Amino acid sequence: MSSPSPDQGEVTTLLRAWSGGDTEAFDRVLPLVYDELHRMAARCLAGERSTISLQATGLVNELCLRLLGWSPGTWKNRGHFFGVSAQMMRRVLVDIARRRRAERRGGDRAIRVPLEGIDIAAREPGADLLDVDRALDLLAVEDPRKAQVVELRFFGGLSIDETAQALGVSERTVYADWAFARAWLYRALSGADAD
Amino acid sequence: MPTERWNRLDRLFTEAVEQPADMRAAFLAAACGSDARMRDELASLLAAAEASGDFLSASALAVFARQISTEGWSVKPGDRIGAYTVEKRLGAGGTGEVWRARDHRLGRDVAIKLLLPHPSTSATERVQAFQREARAAGALNHTNVLTVYDIGEHDGAPYLVTECLDGESLRARLASGPVPIDMALDVAVQVARGLAAAHVNGIVHRDLKPENIFLASDGRAKILDFGLATLMDAPGPEASLHAPFGELSRTLFAGTAGYMAPEQIRGEASDGRADIFALGVMLHEMLAGARPFTADSTLATLDAVLTRKPADLSNVSPAIPPAVAAVVRRCLTKSPDDRFQTITDVVSELSAIVQSRSRPPRPGLLAILRRPSVMVPIASILLTVLLGVWRWRAETSRARWARTVAAPEVQRLTNHGDYAEAFLLARKALGALPDDPHLQQIWRDVSIPGTVTTDPPGADVEVSAYLTETTWVPFGRTPLDGVGLPRGLIRMRISKAGFQPVEASVSPPGQRFNLDPIAAAPPGMVRVRGGRDQVRFGSVGDIDDFWIDRFEVTNREYKSFVDRSGYTQRAYWREPFLDSGRSLSWEQGIERFRDATGRPGPATWRNGTYPDGQADFPVGGVSWYEAAAYAAFAGKSLPTFYHWYRAAGFGRFSDILNVSNFDERGPAAVGRYRGLGPFGTSDMAGNVKEWCWNAVPDRRRFLLGGGWNDAKYAFAEYDARGPLERAPTYGLRLAKYSHPVSDAVAAPVPIDEPRRDVLKTRPVSDELFDVYRRQRAYDRTPLHANVESTEETAIGTRVIVEFDAAYGGERMRAYLFLPRTGTPPYQTVVFFPAGDAFVVRSSRDMSLSGLDFIVASGRALLYPIYKGTYERMAAEPSGANGERDLQIAWSRDLGRAIDYLETRADIDRTRLAFYGVSVGADIGASLVALEQRFKTTILQAAGIGGEGPPELDSVNYAPRVRIPTLMLNGRYDFTLPVETAQRPLFSLLGTREKKHRLFEAGHKLPNDEVAAEMVPWLDRYLGPVVR
């Protein structure tokens, strides 16, 4: 077993402190999160490629539940839970991507988001996850709800339906937001890629 | 907050997307009107939407997961894979990553090859390939082949556990240039030998290259990575379909094309001669510093292999002997038919060359030295040779100690019965020299896998020898699963911060300890795990965990009872006084309990106190009534008969008797004798006898454990005395229960139910016995025997043979050890093992200690793998019928094994002996009664058991044993007492030529004493060995 994991209460406290802005708290809990991610990632890939997306959704929620716990009083509602999970996942992945880039161990360490789709061999060019994150921030300035939809769907792995529930809007709205946001981001990123 | 403009853009986009594609332009024109910027904006967004495909369709986590796992980050240092803790990544290859890991059970480093997802192959293919590799390599057991220990799966990724080597790959070595000739030849011979072992087993490597040859720092060369190995006669269409394609594409991917034989490149059938080709390439490369076929690209290299002649080695350097160049040339011929046909031929050739080179003087070299033009290179060659020799032959002093000092000492200790000492020493030696096969075999002989767990887990475990306490050695941290435990008793100390430490005796299969927080444990008491055991007079169901005093009640403790007027407080004295059935009043009774000077107190006291200096001695001379009153005073209870026996824990080992107070003149301070029980008690054996709660039906009360004036066997015997009696050896210890005990447990123990008197039981008639015999008969179908391997081992020449079993279309295996002394045909002893064979999963891990003396005496030893043992392990029999089927199988397995022996000219079929130990001895009587081909039998640790179905009952078989029989038993065998189990069996044996030899030991007998008894017996009844 790897280093003794902080007990449940400590993790929750740290994560809460982190959402409150305490970056040092994140440093302490990140190894645990990273651990979980690794395990989940390996499990994710042990299965066939087609089930990756399905598994990933469950995994995000599983991770958050595991780390934060689902108890009455912790969450205002399911939507709130999903929202925080997605946000957390985003910040974790972005943080990891940033650290990997800083490590400079040789080879391409950036996390690349494929522009065409995931089933092509991993080495094809894509947008850097950090660029996606940045672009999303720009979108949020223009239209917070669309950015949220992307955050929930891409980082949280939620379906259209679940996103609608989380945001308290209709599925049609989510669908439209998603289509627009994707196009907008794609345009922003492929423009950057061409540089 | 989105702007108005933004919202418009949003709305229009959504509407536009809903338009059919050919209508979009028109829609845009109409919707935007003169707002060109809006129209351009929308157009570009629509174009982006069009192009975006599956952008963002997979979640970020999926993307992340995919990427990092193909990078090979599925484990990190500190992760646990199976029983191993991963430490450092050693490298990544074509098939996966290799990590160094630690096996905490054996305290050694191992290498774990983890197969990682690769985009170009599917999951099932990968797993199959991997399993092929494991099977191929696992079947080999040769010093020049990487030893495979284990195979498993971790989070879906298969892994292979192999020995971890210190040294470098041949590829790494070649990076610094050509290798000295002697070293090149040495490596080539070793690799060839390893290949020979593989080929003999039908395994071809197919991917031999310097990356796959490891040069260990102890001088051995090892072949790795049987990733493409195919079993030469493996059936299955998928093998031929996938393998050739996989080979080529893999090689192309890996970029190491120069080693593939032409027939492999062409996709034709290939066999061991392809390995010979690769070996030739490597030998050439070692000598010349470059490969015989090189080109810029992989494809060009393949072409060179197919069409071009290799460079001649004699032209490369004059130092290379022409004989070597010839060997290389013959390995590199294009057509496999022109090469050496078998790898053993290559071994012979190269060995012959090596031999001739080691003869001094070497005029060739001298002649070269005289030529000034080669002075400088020679100097550097010599330097390389020197360095190479140093690196090649260096042996650490620890390794030397392990081999020459520790190993024989371990042997000696084991034979003597000092199992824990042998175990600790073997562990240390194996830590110093983990790769040594001899030590590994020794380890298997001294240890057996067990489990030590605690609740809660995470406790530190230390161990020490049992008989004489040695320093405490760290053992690990719970849970310890599959950890090696000595084949005897060992002391174990369990500690965890905040919890009461435990010190207890442990033997295989191990133990589970419940830890108690310090505050929760009653002072001076230890926790005994409840359960249901076979107590001698029947079971009373489950008993719960309970506490028992660690030590007997001392004088000092008892004095506080006396001083607090315990003898006048009627409330403590709850049991009515009875003297031989006559009631006494309380006043009358209490009068009896006075010390030597007439004051209230134990019989051994004077003037109301204990003898000087004996404060910590156990109180003695107390009656049962006084013991019960003291218990009431202390707020505890007298242990019941069942609780006492549970806490005392009779196992297979009687070592406790040797460190307890028996055969002495008086009591000792509690705990002075180091007889530790399985729950942490002291002095349950000896010192004073201890009163228990239960009565015998005639109202005497039990006194258990034996006292200082008893012989050792009194520990397992019970005593019962009148409740008023007060001998000096009568004392007590107390127990504490979580709830009151049931009536059944507190009731009088029915000891006068007679154990069945086997001597009065009539065995079944001959007609019925014939039915039993027929049940075990089998048809003598052909054996289809196949010798799997023949290898020289420490215990003689080991032949592993496989043949058809007599049932079920099964195959069974047998190990035949042939002596190195004596002349064939050999007398043979056929063995049936004890219980450890039923828990060890592979015959490779079988223990041979206690058997080597047979082979050393010039006799052969046959060790069949019976049904239910080792790899033929099965679930436990469901009941009597399952038990019978198993015994019938054993009978047939034994018959078949002898049938096999009869096919061998080197075995004297008229001189066979049967040797069974424990389980093997128990059914030995029945096996031997039915099998006519034995001349004599030795039954070790056998006895009559309880009653069972007649077809399984020794009572019916023992009288039909008519060959000379030697019975070997321990006097202190708790499971088979001398009087009630051993002697009855002995008297039932039908032969008149029989001997019952008792040893001063428990169920397990010391090997050297057994040998001293058995060899003369065999000399007498099989005849002396012809030298």
Short mmCIF file of N, CA and C in Angstrom, two decimals, chain B residues 228-315:
data_model
loop_
_atom_site.label_atom_id
_atom_site.label_comp_id
_atom_site.label_asym_id
_atom_site.label_seq_id
_atom_site.Cartn_x
_atom_site.Cartn_y
_atom_site.Cartn_z
N LEU B 228 7.52 -14.16 -27.08
CA LEU B 228 7.01 -14.74 -28.31
C LEU B 228 7.16 -16.24 -28.31
N ALA B 229 7.51 -16.80 -27.18
CA ALA B 229 7.76 -18.24 -27.14
C ALA B 229 6.51 -19.01 -27.50
N THR B 230 6.68 -20.03 -28.26
CA THR B 230 5.53 -20.89 -28.56
C THR B 230 5.87 -22.29 -28.10
N LEU B 231 4.91 -22.98 -27.65
CA LEU B 231 5.15 -24.36 -27.27
C LEU B 231 5.12 -25.19 -28.53
N MET B 232 6.16 -25.92 -28.74
CA MET B 232 6.32 -26.58 -30.05
C MET B 232 5.18 -27.49 -30.45
N ASP B 233 4.61 -28.19 -29.50
CA ASP B 233 3.47 -29.02 -29.91
C ASP B 233 2.17 -28.52 -29.31
N ALA B 234 2.04 -27.22 -29.23
CA ALA B 234 0.80 -26.68 -28.67
C ALA B 234 -0.29 -26.72 -29.73
N PRO B 235 -1.43 -27.23 -29.39
CA PRO B 235 -2.53 -27.23 -30.35
C PRO B 235 -3.18 -25.86 -30.40
N GLY B 236 -4.12 -25.69 -31.28
CA GLY B 236 -4.84 -24.41 -31.27
C GLY B 236 -4.59 -23.61 -32.51
N PRO B 237 -5.61 -23.27 -33.21
CA PRO B 237 -5.45 -22.50 -34.44
C PRO B 237 -4.95 -21.09 -34.18
N GLU B 238 -5.30 -20.53 -33.03
CA GLU B 238 -4.93 -19.13 -32.83
C GLU B 238 -3.44 -18.96 -32.72
N ALA B 239 -2.76 -20.03 -32.30
CA ALA B 239 -1.31 -19.91 -32.16
C ALA B 239 -0.68 -19.62 -33.51
N SER B 240 -1.07 -20.40 -34.53
CA SER B 240 -0.42 -20.19 -35.82
C SER B 240 -0.95 -18.94 -36.51
N LEU B 241 -2.18 -18.60 -36.23
CA LEU B 241 -2.75 -17.44 -36.91
C LEU B 241 -2.07 -16.14 -36.47
N HIS B 242 -1.95 -16.00 -35.18
CA HIS B 242 -1.49 -14.71 -34.68
C HIS B 242 0.03 -14.60 -34.58
N ALA B 243 0.65 -15.73 -34.26
CA ALA B 243 2.08 -15.64 -33.90
C ALA B 243 2.97 -15.07 -34.99
N PRO B 244 2.96 -15.60 -36.19
CA PRO B 244 3.93 -15.08 -37.16
C PRO B 244 3.68 -13.60 -37.43
N PHE B 245 2.44 -13.23 -37.55
CA PHE B 245 2.15 -11.84 -37.83
C PHE B 245 2.63 -10.96 -36.69
N GLY B 246 2.32 -11.42 -35.48
CA GLY B 246 2.72 -10.66 -34.30
C GLY B 246 4.22 -10.48 -34.24
N GLU B 247 4.94 -11.58 -34.53
CA GLU B 247 6.40 -11.54 -34.46
C GLU B 247 6.97 -10.44 -35.32
N LEU B 248 6.57 -10.49 -36.58
CA LEU B 248 7.17 -9.58 -37.54
C LEU B 248 6.82 -8.14 -37.19
N SER B 249 5.55 -7.92 -36.94
CA SER B 249 5.17 -6.53 -36.69
C SER B 249 5.80 -6.03 -35.41
N ARG B 250 5.94 -6.94 -34.47
CA ARG B 250 6.56 -6.52 -33.22
C ARG B 250 8.01 -6.17 -33.43
N THR B 251 8.66 -6.98 -34.22
CA THR B 251 10.07 -6.71 -34.48
C THR B 251 10.22 -5.40 -35.23
N LEU B 252 9.34 -5.19 -36.19
CA LEU B 252 9.42 -3.95 -36.93
C LEU B 252 9.22 -2.78 -35.99
N PHE B 253 8.27 -2.93 -35.10
CA PHE B 253 8.00 -1.86 -34.15
C PHE B 253 9.19 -1.65 -33.23
N ALA B 254 9.76 -2.76 -32.76
CA ALA B 254 10.86 -2.63 -31.80
C ALA B 254 12.16 -2.22 -32.47
N GLY B 255 12.25 -2.45 -33.75
CA GLY B 255 13.45 -2.01 -34.45
C GLY B 255 14.67 -2.86 -34.23
N THR B 256 14.50 -4.10 -33.81
CA THR B 256 15.69 -4.94 -33.63
C THR B 256 15.58 -6.12 -34.56
N ALA B 257 15.84 -5.87 -35.82
CA ALA B 257 15.55 -6.88 -36.83
C ALA B 257 16.68 -7.85 -37.05
N GLY B 258 17.89 -7.53 -36.68
CA GLY B 258 19.03 -8.32 -37.11
C GLY B 258 19.16 -9.71 -36.53
N TYR B 259 18.27 -10.10 -35.61
CA TYR B 259 18.43 -11.40 -34.94
C TYR B 259 17.47 -12.46 -35.45
N MET B 260 16.50 -12.01 -36.26
CA MET B 260 15.50 -12.98 -36.73
C MET B 260 16.10 -13.87 -37.79
N ALA B 261 15.84 -15.17 -37.68
CA ALA B 261 16.35 -16.11 -38.67
C ALA B 261 15.57 -15.94 -39.97
N PRO B 262 16.21 -16.28 -41.10
CA PRO B 262 15.55 -16.10 -42.40
C PRO B 262 14.18 -16.77 -42.46
N GLU B 263 14.08 -17.96 -41.93
CA GLU B 263 12.78 -18.64 -42.03
C GLU B 263 11.70 -17.91 -41.25
N GLN B 264 12.11 -17.21 -40.17
CA GLN B 264 11.13 -16.43 -39.40
C GLN B 264 10.66 -15.23 -40.20
N ILE B 265 11.63 -14.58 -40.84
CA ILE B 265 11.29 -13.40 -41.64
C ILE B 265 10.34 -13.77 -42.76
N ARG B 266 10.62 -14.94 -43.35
CA ARG B 266 9.78 -15.36 -44.48
C ARG B 266 8.45 -15.91 -44.00
N GLY B 267 8.26 -16.01 -42.68
CA GLY B 267 7.00 -16.50 -42.15
C GLY B 267 6.82 -17.99 -42.29
N GLU B 268 7.94 -18.69 -42.52
CA GLU B 268 7.85 -20.15 -42.61
C GLU B 268 7.85 -20.76 -41.22
N ALA B 269 7.60 -22.05 -41.17
CA ALA B 269 7.63 -22.74 -39.87
C ALA B 269 9.03 -22.62 -39.30
N SER B 270 9.13 -22.30 -38.04
CA SER B 270 10.45 -22.21 -37.43
C SER B 270 10.49 -23.01 -36.16
N ASP B 271 11.68 -23.45 -35.80
CA ASP B 271 11.82 -24.26 -34.59
C ASP B 271 13.06 -23.81 -33.83
N GLY B 272 13.59 -24.67 -33.00
CA GLY B 272 14.73 -24.33 -32.17
C GLY B 272 15.92 -23.80 -32.96
N ARG B 273 15.99 -24.13 -34.23
CA ARG B 273 17.15 -23.68 -35.00
C ARG B 273 17.11 -22.17 -35.23
N ALA B 274 15.94 -21.59 -35.10
CA ALA B 274 15.86 -20.12 -35.19
C ALA B 274 16.59 -19.50 -34.00
N ASP B 275 16.47 -20.14 -32.86
CA ASP B 275 17.20 -19.67 -31.67
C ASP B 275 18.70 -19.81 -31.89
N ILE B 276 19.09 -20.88 -32.56
CA ILE B 276 20.53 -21.09 -32.82
C ILE B 276 21.05 -19.95 -33.68
N PHE B 277 20.25 -19.54 -34.64
CA PHE B 277 20.65 -18.42 -35.50
C PHE B 277 20.87 -17.17 -34.67
N ALA B 278 19.90 -16.87 -33.85
CA ALA B 278 19.98 -15.66 -33.02
C ALA B 278 21.20 -15.73 -32.11
N LEU B 279 21.48 -16.90 -31.57
CA LEU B 279 22.65 -17.04 -30.71
C LEU B 279 23.92 -16.74 -31.49
N GLY B 280 23.95 -17.23 -32.74
CA GLY B 280 25.10 -16.95 -33.59
C GLY B 280 25.29 -15.45 -33.80
N VAL B 281 24.18 -14.77 -34.05
CA VAL B 281 24.25 -13.33 -34.24
C VAL B 281 24.82 -12.66 -33.00
N MET B 282 24.33 -13.08 -31.85
CA MET B 282 24.79 -12.45 -30.60
C MET B 282 26.26 -12.73 -30.34
N LEU B 283 26.68 -13.96 -30.59
CA LEU B 283 28.09 -14.30 -30.36
C LEU B 283 28.97 -13.46 -31.29
N HIS B 284 28.52 -13.31 -32.51
CA HIS B 284 29.25 -12.48 -33.45
C HIS B 284 29.35 -11.05 -32.93
N GLU B 285 28.24 -10.56 -32.47
CA GLU B 285 28.20 -9.18 -31.98
C GLU B 285 29.08 -8.99 -30.76
N MET B 286 29.09 -9.97 -29.88
CA MET B 286 29.93 -9.87 -28.69
C MET B 286 31.40 -9.81 -29.07
N LEU B 287 31.76 -10.62 -30.08
CA LEU B 287 33.17 -10.69 -30.44
C LEU B 287 33.61 -9.53 -31.32
N ALA B 288 32.71 -9.13 -32.22
CA ALA B 288 33.12 -8.12 -33.19
C ALA B 288 32.72 -6.70 -32.78
N GLY B 289 31.77 -6.60 -31.89
CA GLY B 289 31.29 -5.27 -31.52
C GLY B 289 30.25 -4.75 -32.47
N ALA B 290 29.90 -5.54 -33.47
CA ALA B 290 28.87 -5.11 -34.43
C ALA B 290 28.14 -6.36 -34.90
N ARG B 291 26.92 -6.16 -35.36
CA ARG B 291 26.13 -7.30 -35.80
C ARG B 291 26.58 -7.80 -37.17
N PRO B 292 26.37 -9.06 -37.44
CA PRO B 292 26.79 -9.59 -38.74
C PRO B 292 25.98 -9.04 -39.91
N PHE B 293 24.75 -8.64 -39.66
CA PHE B 293 23.91 -8.09 -40.74
C PHE B 293 23.42 -6.73 -40.30
N THR B 294 23.96 -5.68 -40.91
CA THR B 294 23.49 -4.34 -40.54
C THR B 294 23.15 -3.54 -41.77
N ALA B 295 22.20 -2.64 -41.59
CA ALA B 295 21.85 -1.71 -42.66
C ALA B 295 21.18 -0.52 -41.98
N ASP B 296 20.84 0.49 -42.73
CA ASP B 296 20.30 1.71 -42.13
C ASP B 296 18.88 1.53 -41.61
N SER B 297 18.06 0.88 -42.39
CA SER B 297 16.67 0.76 -41.95
C SER B 297 16.36 -0.67 -41.56
N THR B 298 15.29 -0.83 -40.85
CA THR B 298 14.88 -2.16 -40.42
C THR B 298 14.65 -3.08 -41.61
N LEU B 299 13.96 -2.55 -42.60
CA LEU B 299 13.65 -3.39 -43.76
C LEU B 299 14.91 -3.80 -44.49
N ALA B 300 15.83 -2.87 -44.58
CA ALA B 300 17.09 -3.21 -45.24
C ALA B 300 17.84 -4.26 -44.45
N THR B 301 17.78 -4.19 -43.15
CA THR B 301 18.42 -5.20 -42.32
C THR B 301 17.83 -6.58 -42.59
N LEU B 302 16.52 -6.63 -42.65
CA LEU B 302 15.87 -7.91 -42.92
C LEU B 302 16.33 -8.46 -44.26
N ASP B 303 16.46 -7.55 -45.19
CA ASP B 303 16.94 -7.97 -46.50
C ASP B 303 18.34 -8.55 -46.42
N ALA B 304 19.19 -7.88 -45.62
CA ALA B 304 20.56 -8.36 -45.47
C ALA B 304 20.59 -9.75 -44.87
N VAL B 305 19.73 -9.99 -43.88
CA VAL B 305 19.69 -11.31 -43.26
C VAL B 305 19.33 -12.37 -44.29
N LEU B 306 18.40 -12.00 -45.15
CA LEU B 306 17.92 -12.98 -46.12
C LEU B 306 18.92 -13.24 -47.23
N THR B 307 19.65 -12.20 -47.64
CA THR B 307 20.44 -12.36 -48.86
C THR B 307 21.95 -12.23 -48.71
N ARG B 308 22.44 -11.53 -47.68
CA ARG B 308 23.88 -11.26 -47.67
C ARG B 308 24.63 -12.19 -46.74
N LYS B 309 25.93 -12.36 -47.07
CA LYS B 309 26.77 -13.21 -46.24
C LYS B 309 27.27 -12.40 -45.05
N PRO B 310 27.37 -13.01 -43.88
CA PRO B 310 27.86 -12.27 -42.72
C PRO B 310 29.36 -12.03 -42.81
N ALA B 311 29.84 -11.00 -42.18
CA ALA B 311 31.28 -10.73 -42.14
C ALA B 311 31.97 -11.89 -41.42
N ASP B 312 33.19 -12.24 -41.92
CA ASP B 312 33.91 -13.36 -41.34
C ASP B 312 34.62 -12.92 -40.06
N LEU B 313 34.40 -13.63 -39.00
CA LEU B 313 34.98 -13.24 -37.71
C LEU B 313 36.52 -13.27 -37.71
N SER B 314 37.09 -14.22 -38.43
CA SER B 314 38.56 -14.29 -38.41
C SER B 314 39.17 -13.04 -39.02
N ASN B 315 38.39 -12.37 -39.89
CA ASN B 315 38.90 -11.12 -40.46
C ASN B 315 38.74 -9.96 -39.49
#
